[in-house]
Amino acid sequence: MPVSLVFLAFGLATAVTASSNAPTQAPAFLSHLQRSTAACGVRGRARRRTTCRLAETEGETLTLFSPSKVNLFLRILRRRPDNYHDLASLFQTISLGDSLSFSALPTGASADVLTCTDSSVPTDGSNLVVKAFDLFRRKSGKNKFFRCHIDKKVPNQAGLGGGSGNAATALFAAARLTASGDGAVSQEDLLKWSADIGSDITFFLSGGTAYCTGRGEIVEPLAALPHAPPCLYVVKPDEGLSTPLVYKSLDLSALSPEDPDGLLRCFCAETADRWRLVNDLEPPALKNLPSLKTLKGEMGELYGVQEGKGLENTVMMSGSGTAVFSLGEPVGGKEAFKKFVADRPTLRAWRCTFVNRPGNSPEQWFEETTVEPL
């Protein structure tokens, strides 16, 4: 399926292409965006520097932060002949993430070793990290196996892309751990390969803010958004929903009428404007799990808004759910949100920020930024 990745905000003149069944035209105005990469990243927040050492000898460890993401808008455009759906979505990485430690196994190893702090996460060949290592060997021709340990913080079945982020981090780590000698693997190589194992993985190899089309694998990186909120709150109920179930319940005759180009202009505008949060996967998710609608409404009340009166600009489900996020501080500040969560002990919640790769550089990885569990 032809995939086109144009590094608009990175200032690179390279376009990376792979195969695709249904290429999607990007908004014309994107080519005219002039953004300063000096604004990329997160300023004025406590950071922990990511350990990013090149492994010159077997056994050295590379520790990387693997962020999750939210979809600031997600429009479903059509069902494709291959039964996938074309979408248009603005993806943004956030400070809620996992910590992954990698090392190269000794010469002669014949299998990767994956461990995880969350026993519900599979550590066999079905895990996207193992699939990423397999993909790396197949595409690069490097017969190297790896050890990876995941310190898991991102919940499953949340719509936050935790598994895809881990896979992208594993591809980046494999390239770093095999960088010495001939045949070093480039960022462009990883971008071309990544869609083979998952639609969202290519996004996590971008700078952290990107407009994604096709199945999600056509990624157009952007500079950090102007007017980003000082924080966002991410709330995850106990219940989860599978992505196939949500798509199966999607009513194509009841999609949002919002134009994706207009939504993107709103988010990228240099002048302050109210962001419009739209997610075409939210109605089928709420149909399958009505308690999500209650949760969304109760979170809106913290901000003094309700359905039809500003809720659409403040609170939304991410991806196919079931995590729900809200932008900015509520009325009463952080303490009000803490009380909200304390009164609902089945919820997990975090106070987060947007994050971007330093300088939006493809040569550097995401830095771990403080996230506050509530």
Short mmCIF file of N, CA and C in Angstrom, two decimals, residues 101-106 109-115 130 133-134 143-149 173-174:
data_model
loop_
_atom_site.label_atom_id
_atom_site.label_comp_id
_atom_site.label_asym_id
_atom_site.label_seq_id
_atom_site.Cartn_x
_atom_site.Cartn_y
_atom_site.Cartn_z
N SER A 101 13.78 -1.29 28.32
CA SER A 101 15.24 -1.51 28.38
C SER A 101 15.62 -2.59 27.38
N PHE A 102 16.64 -2.31 26.57
CA PHE A 102 17.04 -3.19 25.48
C PHE A 102 18.52 -3.55 25.61
N SER A 103 18.85 -4.74 25.16
CA SER A 103 20.25 -5.11 24.98
C SER A 103 20.33 -6.13 23.85
N ALA A 104 21.49 -6.17 23.20
CA ALA A 104 21.71 -7.16 22.15
C ALA A 104 22.15 -8.47 22.79
N LEU A 105 21.56 -9.58 22.36
CA LEU A 105 21.95 -10.88 22.88
C LEU A 105 23.25 -11.35 22.23
N PRO A 106 23.99 -12.24 22.88
CA PRO A 106 25.27 -12.70 22.33
C PRO A 106 25.10 -13.37 20.96
N ALA A 109 22.62 -16.43 19.62
CA ALA A 109 21.25 -16.47 20.14
C ALA A 109 20.29 -16.69 18.97
N SER A 110 19.21 -17.40 19.24
CA SER A 110 18.28 -17.73 18.16
C SER A 110 16.86 -17.27 18.44
N ALA A 111 16.66 -16.52 19.52
CA ALA A 111 15.32 -16.03 19.85
C ALA A 111 15.44 -14.77 20.69
N ASP A 112 14.49 -13.88 20.54
CA ASP A 112 14.43 -12.69 21.38
C ASP A 112 13.89 -13.07 22.76
N VAL A 113 14.21 -12.26 23.76
CA VAL A 113 13.73 -12.46 25.12
C VAL A 113 12.95 -11.21 25.53
N LEU A 114 11.67 -11.39 25.85
CA LEU A 114 10.81 -10.27 26.23
C LEU A 114 10.20 -10.54 27.59
N THR A 115 10.32 -9.57 28.51
CA THR A 115 9.67 -9.65 29.82
C THR A 115 8.90 -8.35 30.05
N VAL A 130 8.18 -8.09 19.73
CA VAL A 130 8.82 -9.24 19.07
C VAL A 130 8.61 -9.16 17.56
N PHE A 133 11.13 -6.73 16.19
CA PHE A 133 12.46 -7.32 16.05
C PHE A 133 12.53 -8.24 14.83
N ASP A 134 11.49 -9.05 14.63
CA ASP A 134 11.45 -9.93 13.45
C ASP A 134 11.49 -9.11 12.16
N ASN A 143 21.25 -10.48 11.40
CA ASN A 143 20.78 -11.64 12.15
C ASN A 143 21.11 -11.47 13.63
N LYS A 144 20.48 -10.46 14.25
CA LYS A 144 20.75 -10.13 15.64
C LYS A 144 19.48 -10.26 16.44
N PHE A 145 19.60 -10.86 17.64
CA PHE A 145 18.45 -11.01 18.53
C PHE A 145 18.64 -10.13 19.75
N PHE A 146 17.52 -9.83 20.44
CA PHE A 146 17.54 -8.79 21.46
C PHE A 146 16.80 -9.24 22.72
N ARG A 147 17.18 -8.61 23.82
CA ARG A 147 16.45 -8.73 25.07
C ARG A 147 15.72 -7.41 25.32
N CYS A 148 14.46 -7.47 25.75
CA CYS A 148 13.70 -6.26 26.06
C CYS A 148 12.89 -6.48 27.33
N HIS A 149 12.95 -5.51 28.22
CA HIS A 149 12.08 -5.53 29.41
C HIS A 149 11.19 -4.30 29.37
N ALA A 173 15.41 1.16 18.85
CA ALA A 173 16.47 0.56 19.67
C ALA A 173 17.29 -0.44 18.87
N ALA A 174 16.63 -1.27 18.05
CA ALA A 174 17.36 -2.25 17.25
C ALA A 174 18.33 -1.57 16.30
#
